[in-house]
């Protein structure tokens, strides 16, 4: 039976623990994994721009000894001729053992999974979900904090359209003692279906527009970019794009062991001066994403 990952909740807490253990073992013993996917092919079907997600999937498969094929923009695929996602998925199933798909439409990777005969991984669908970014976030939090429990997590920026935010909230809502502080402009608050998930799990959260006033409470600060491509008009984007810019002076009252995360790409949200602060974790997060994608590919291909 093929198994796809479309939502972070498709993976149980035990499976996340297993992925983290595998990723840590890959970090410690990379040579052990260098032939694990020999003869296997990953297809990266990217209908939307990407640097990290696509290249880290590809690097992950190469580091497992496998091969990669795919496309990096809709215009270079038959989507430009009007082919459906379902037909593309059936076609690519003839060439590849596993598919990673990014698409601007919410639910497109699910349609692909329903039609593919190989596992499909959602590499970001519109403003909805981005489970493998969450895997990168989780490994980073785990390596920085040693556990997922009792953390106060501030999410800041575009919480409406930011798919990484939605997946991270879903994932972290399953741990004990977690509290969310949701920092955004009024117009970019977390959608109600994501809030419902926190309520269902009994997870406390507060919403605010003011980053500095909550800074002293945070164990994790997850900054995000305002998602220009999801706005209906450019004026709103221009008005909201620089709502939050993290500069060294704003960290004055932050905890000394705060971890600053960002899924990247960064536009203006974090001053470059923060990069040398030991609390900045966003480039570690990039590397962690590759290890977690390696672990996920092994799991879905059932490679021992
Ligand atoms: C994110 C995405 O694509 O949702 N990027 C990523 O995959 N690391 C975040 C973003 O684009 O802002």
Coordinates of C-alpha atoms and ligand atoms in Angstrom, one line a residue:
X1 CA 0.0 0.0 0.0
X2 CA 1.4 3.4 -0.9
X3 CA 1.3 6.0 1.8
X4 CA 1.2 9.8 1.2
X5 CA 1.9 12.7 3.5
X6 CA -0.4 15.6 2.7
X7 CA -0.8 17.1 6.2
X8 CA 1.5 16.9 9.2
X9 CA -1.3 15.1 11.1
X10 CA -0.9 12.2 8.7
X11 CA 2.1 11.4 10.8
X12 CA 1.5 10.2 14.4
X13 CA 3.6 11.6 17.3
X14 CA 5.4 8.2 17.4
X15 CA 6.2 8.5 13.7
X16 CA 7.6 12.0 14.2
X17 CA 9.8 10.7 17.0
X18 CA 11.0 8.0 14.6
X19 CA 11.7 10.5 11.9
X20 CA 13.7 12.6 14.3
X21 CA 15.6 9.6 15.5
X22 CA 16.4 8.7 11.9
X23 CA 17.5 12.2 11.0
X24 CA 19.8 12.4 14.1
X25 CA 21.3 9.0 13.0
X26 CA 21.8 10.3 9.4
X27 CA 23.6 13.4 10.9
X28 CA 25.8 11.1 13.0
X29 CA 26.4 8.4 10.4
X30 CA 25.8 9.8 6.9
X31 CA 27.8 7.0 5.1
X32 CA 25.4 4.4 6.4
X33 CA 22.6 6.0 4.3
X34 CA 24.5 6.7 1.1
X35 CA 23.1 3.8 -0.9
X36 CA 19.8 3.2 0.8
X37 CA 17.7 4.5 -2.2
X38 CA 19.9 3.1 -4.9
X39 CA 17.8 2.6 -8.1
X40 CA 14.9 4.7 -6.7
X41 CA 13.6 7.9 -8.3
X42 CA 12.0 10.9 -6.7
X43 CA 10.0 13.3 -8.9
X44 CA 9.8 16.9 -7.9
X45 CA 6.7 18.5 -9.4
X46 CA 6.8 22.2 -8.6
X47 CA 4.1 24.4 -10.0
X48 CA 5.2 27.3 -7.7
X49 CA 8.6 28.9 -7.0
X50 CA 10.9 27.3 -4.5
X51 CA 14.6 27.2 -3.6
X52 CA 14.9 25.3 -0.3
X53 CA 12.1 22.8 -0.5
X54 CA 12.8 21.6 -4.0
X55 CA 16.6 21.6 -3.7
X56 CA 16.5 20.0 -0.3
X57 CA 14.2 17.2 -1.6
X58 CA 16.6 16.7 -4.4
X59 CA 19.7 16.8 -2.2
X60 CA 18.0 14.4 0.2
X61 CA 17.4 11.8 -2.6
X62 CA 21.0 12.2 -4.0
X63 CA 22.4 11.7 -0.5
X64 CA 20.4 8.5 -0.2
X65 CA 22.0 7.3 -3.5
X66 CA 18.8 7.8 -5.5
X67 CA 18.0 9.8 -8.6
X68 CA 15.7 12.8 -9.2
X69 CA 13.6 14.0 -12.1
X70 CA 11.0 16.7 -12.4
X71 CA 10.2 20.3 -13.2
X72 CA 10.4 23.6 -11.3
X73 CA 7.7 25.6 -12.9
X74 CA 4.2 25.0 -14.2
X75 CA 5.1 26.6 -17.6
X76 CA 7.6 23.9 -18.4
X77 CA 5.1 21.1 -17.7
X78 CA 2.0 20.0 -19.6
X79 CA -0.1 22.0 -17.1
X80 CA 0.6 24.8 -19.5
X81 CA -1.3 22.8 -22.1
X82 CA -4.2 22.2 -19.8
X83 CA -3.3 18.8 -18.3
X84 CA -5.1 18.0 -15.0
X85 CA -3.2 17.3 -11.8
X86 CA -4.8 13.8 -11.8
X87 CA -3.4 13.0 -15.2
X88 CA 0.1 14.4 -14.4
X89 CA 0.1 12.2 -11.2
X90 CA -0.9 9.1 -13.2
X91 CA 1.8 9.8 -15.7
X92 CA 4.6 10.5 -13.3
X93 CA 3.8 7.3 -11.4
X94 CA 5.1 5.5 -14.5
X95 CA 8.5 7.2 -14.1
X96 CA 9.1 7.7 -10.4
X97 CA 8.9 5.8 -7.0
X98 CA 7.8 8.8 -5.0
X99 CA 6.5 12.3 -5.8
X100 CA 7.0 15.7 -4.0
X101 CA 4.5 18.2 -5.3
X102 CA 4.1 21.9 -4.7
X103 CA 1.1 23.7 -6.1
X104 CA -0.7 27.1 -5.7
X105 CA -4.1 25.4 -5.3
X106 CA -5.0 24.1 -1.9
X107 CA -5.7 20.3 -2.1
X108 CA -3.8 19.7 -5.4
X109 CA -1.3 17.3 -3.8
X110 CA -4.3 15.4 -2.4
X111 CA -5.8 15.0 -5.9
X112 CA -2.4 13.8 -7.0
X113 CA -2.2 11.3 -4.2
X114 CA -5.7 10.0 -5.1
X115 CA -4.5 9.3 -8.6
X116 CA -0.9 8.3 -8.2
X117 CA 0.2 4.8 -7.7
X118 CA 3.3 6.0 -5.7
X119 CA 3.5 8.0 -2.4
X120 CA 2.9 11.7 -2.8
X121 CA 4.4 14.3 -0.4
X122 CA 2.8 17.7 -0.1
X123 CA 5.6 20.2 -0.6
X124 CA 3.3 23.2 0.0
X125 CA -0.3 23.7 -1.3
X126 CA -1.4 27.3 -1.6
X127 CA -2.0 29.0 1.7
X128 CA -3.0 25.6 3.3
X129 CA -0.3 23.2 4.5
X130 CA 3.5 22.6 4.3
X131 CA 4.2 19.4 6.3
X132 CA 7.8 18.9 5.4
X133 CA 8.7 22.5 6.4
X134 CA 7.2 21.5 9.7
X135 CA 9.5 18.5 9.9
X136 CA 12.4 20.9 9.5
X137 CA 11.0 23.1 12.2
X138 CA 10.4 20.2 14.6
X139 CA 13.9 18.8 14.2
X140 CA 15.3 22.4 14.9
X141 CA 13.1 22.8 18.0
X142 CA 14.1 19.4 19.2
X143 CA 17.8 19.9 18.7
X144 CA 17.6 23.4 20.3
X145 CA 15.3 22.6 23.2
X146 CA 15.6 18.9 23.8
X147 CA 11.8 18.4 23.9
X148 CA 8.6 19.7 22.6
X149 CA 6.8 20.1 25.9
X150 CA 6.2 23.3 27.9
X151 CA 7.2 25.8 25.2
X152 CA 5.7 29.2 24.6
X153 CA 5.8 29.7 20.8
X154 CA 5.3 33.1 19.2
X155 CA 4.3 33.0 15.5
X156 CA 4.7 36.4 13.9
X157 CA 3.8 37.8 10.5
X158 CA 1.3 36.5 7.9
X159 CA -0.6 33.9 9.9
X160 CA -3.5 33.9 7.5
X161 CA -1.7 32.8 4.3
X162 CA 1.4 31.3 5.8
X163 CA 1.0 27.6 5.3
X164 CA 4.1 26.7 7.4
X165 CA 2.4 28.4 10.3
X166 CA -0.8 26.3 9.9
X167 CA 1.2 23.0 9.8
X168 CA 3.5 24.0 12.7
X169 CA 0.5 24.9 14.9
X170 CA -1.2 21.5 14.1
X171 CA 2.0 19.6 14.9
X172 CA 2.9 21.4 18.2
X173 CA -0.7 21.3 19.4
X174 CA -0.2 17.6 20.2
X175 CA 2.4 18.2 22.9
X176 CA 2.0 19.0 26.6
X177 CA 2.2 22.4 28.1
X178 CA 2.5 24.2 24.8
X179 CA 1.2 27.8 24.5
X180 CA 0.9 29.9 21.3
X181 CA 1.2 33.6 21.0
X182 CA -0.1 34.7 17.6
X183 CA 1.3 38.0 16.5
X184 CA -0.1 39.5 13.3
X185 CA -1.9 42.5 11.8
X186 CA -5.7 42.2 12.2
X187 CA -6.0 41.3 8.5
X188 CA -3.5 38.5 8.7
X189 CA -4.8 36.5 11.7
X190 CA -4.8 32.7 11.8
X191 CA -7.8 31.2 9.9
X192 CA -10.6 29.9 12.1
X193 CA -10.1 26.2 11.0
X194 CA -6.6 26.4 12.5
X195 CA -7.9 28.0 15.7
X196 CA -10.4 25.2 15.9
X197 CA -7.6 22.7 15.9
X198 CA -6.0 24.4 19.0
X199 CA -9.4 24.6 20.7
X200 CA -10.0 20.9 20.1
X201 CA -6.7 20.0 21.7
X202 CA -7.2 22.4 24.6
X203 CA -4.1 24.4 23.7
X204 CA -4.1 28.0 25.1
X205 CA -3.4 30.8 22.6
X206 CA -3.5 34.6 22.6
X207 CA -3.7 36.9 19.6
X208 CA -1.9 40.3 19.6
X209 CA -0.6 42.8 17.1
X210 CA 2.4 43.7 19.3
X211 CA 5.6 41.7 19.1
X212 CA 7.7 43.6 21.6
X213 CA 5.3 43.3 24.5
X214 CA 5.2 39.5 24.3
X215 CA 8.9 39.0 23.6
X216 CA 10.0 38.2 27.2
X217 CA 7.6 35.2 27.3
X218 CA 8.8 33.5 24.2
X219 CA 10.9 30.3 24.0
X220 CA 10.5 30.1 20.2
X221 CA 9.9 33.0 17.9
X222 CA 8.8 31.9 14.4
X223 CA 9.0 34.8 12.0
X224 CA 7.2 34.7 8.6
X225 CA 7.1 36.6 5.3
X226 CA 4.0 38.4 4.2
X227 CA 2.8 36.1 1.4
X228 CA 2.6 38.6 -1.5
X229 CA 1.4 36.0 -4.0
X230 CA -1.8 35.2 -2.0
X231 CA -3.0 38.8 -1.9
X232 CA -5.9 39.9 -3.9
X233 CA -4.5 43.4 -4.3
X234 CA -1.0 44.9 -4.3
X235 CA -2.1 47.9 -2.1
X236 CA -2.9 45.7 0.8
X237 CA 0.4 43.9 0.4
X238 CA 2.3 47.1 0.4
X239 CA 0.5 48.4 3.5
X240 CA 1.2 45.2 5.4
X241 CA 4.5 43.9 4.2
X242 CA 6.7 45.6 6.8
X243 CA 4.4 45.1 9.8
X244 CA 7.2 43.3 11.7
X245 CA 10.9 43.8 11.3
X246 CA 13.0 42.0 13.9
X247 CA 16.1 44.1 14.7
X248 CA 18.6 43.6 17.5
X249 CA 17.1 46.2 19.8
X250 CA 13.7 44.4 19.7
X251 CA 15.5 41.4 21.3
X252 CA 16.5 43.4 24.4
X253 CA 13.9 41.8 26.6
X254 CA 14.0 38.3 24.9
X255 CA 15.1 35.2 26.8
X256 CA 18.8 34.4 26.4
X257 CA 17.8 30.9 25.2
X258 CA 15.2 32.1 22.7
X259 CA 15.3 30.2 19.4
X260 CA 14.5 32.4 16.3
X261 CA 13.1 30.4 13.4
X262 CA 11.9 31.4 9.9
X263 CA 11.0 29.0 7.1
X264 CA 12.7 31.4 4.6
X265 CA 12.8 33.1 2.2
X266 CA 13.3 36.2 4.2
X267 CA 12.3 39.5 2.7
X268 CA 12.5 42.2 5.4
X269 CA 11.2 40.5 8.5
X270 CA 14.6 39.8 10.1
X271 CA 17.5 42.2 9.9
X272 CA 20.7 40.6 8.6
X273 CA 22.4 41.8 11.8
X274 CA 20.4 39.1 13.7
X275 CA 22.1 36.3 11.7
X276 CA 25.2 36.4 13.9
X277 CA 23.1 36.2 17.1
X278 CA 23.5 32.7 18.6
X279 CA 19.7 32.6 18.9
X280 CA 19.2 32.7 15.1
X281 CA 18.3 29.2 14.0
X282 CA 17.0 29.7 10.5
X283 CA 20.0 28.5 8.5
X284 CA 20.2 25.4 10.8
X285 CA 16.6 24.9 10.0
X286 CA 17.4 24.7 6.3
X287 CA 20.0 21.9 6.9
X288 CA 17.6 20.1 9.3
X289 CA 15.0 20.1 6.5
X290 CA 17.2 18.0 4.3
X291 CA 17.8 15.4 7.0
X292 CA 14.1 15.2 7.8
X293 CA 13.2 14.8 4.1
X294 CA 15.8 12.0 3.9
X295 CA 14.1 10.3 6.9
X296 CA 10.6 10.8 5.3
X297 CA 11.6 9.4 2.0
X298 CA 13.1 6.3 3.7
X299 CA 9.9 5.9 5.7
X300 CA 7.5 6.2 2.7
X301 CA 9.6 3.9 0.5
X302 CA 9.8 1.5 3.4
X303 CA 13.6 1.3 3.2
X304 CA 15.1 -0.4 6.2
Ligands
LIG1 C1 7.8 28.7 2.8 C2 6.7 28.3 1.8 O1 6.9 28.0 0.6 O2 5.5 28.2 2.3 N1 9.0 28.5 2.2 C3 9.6 27.3 2.3 O3 9.2 26.3 1.8 N2 10.7 27.2 3.2 C4 7.6 30.0 3.4 C5 7.4 31.2 2.4 O4 7.4 31.0 1.2 O5 7.2 32.3 3.0

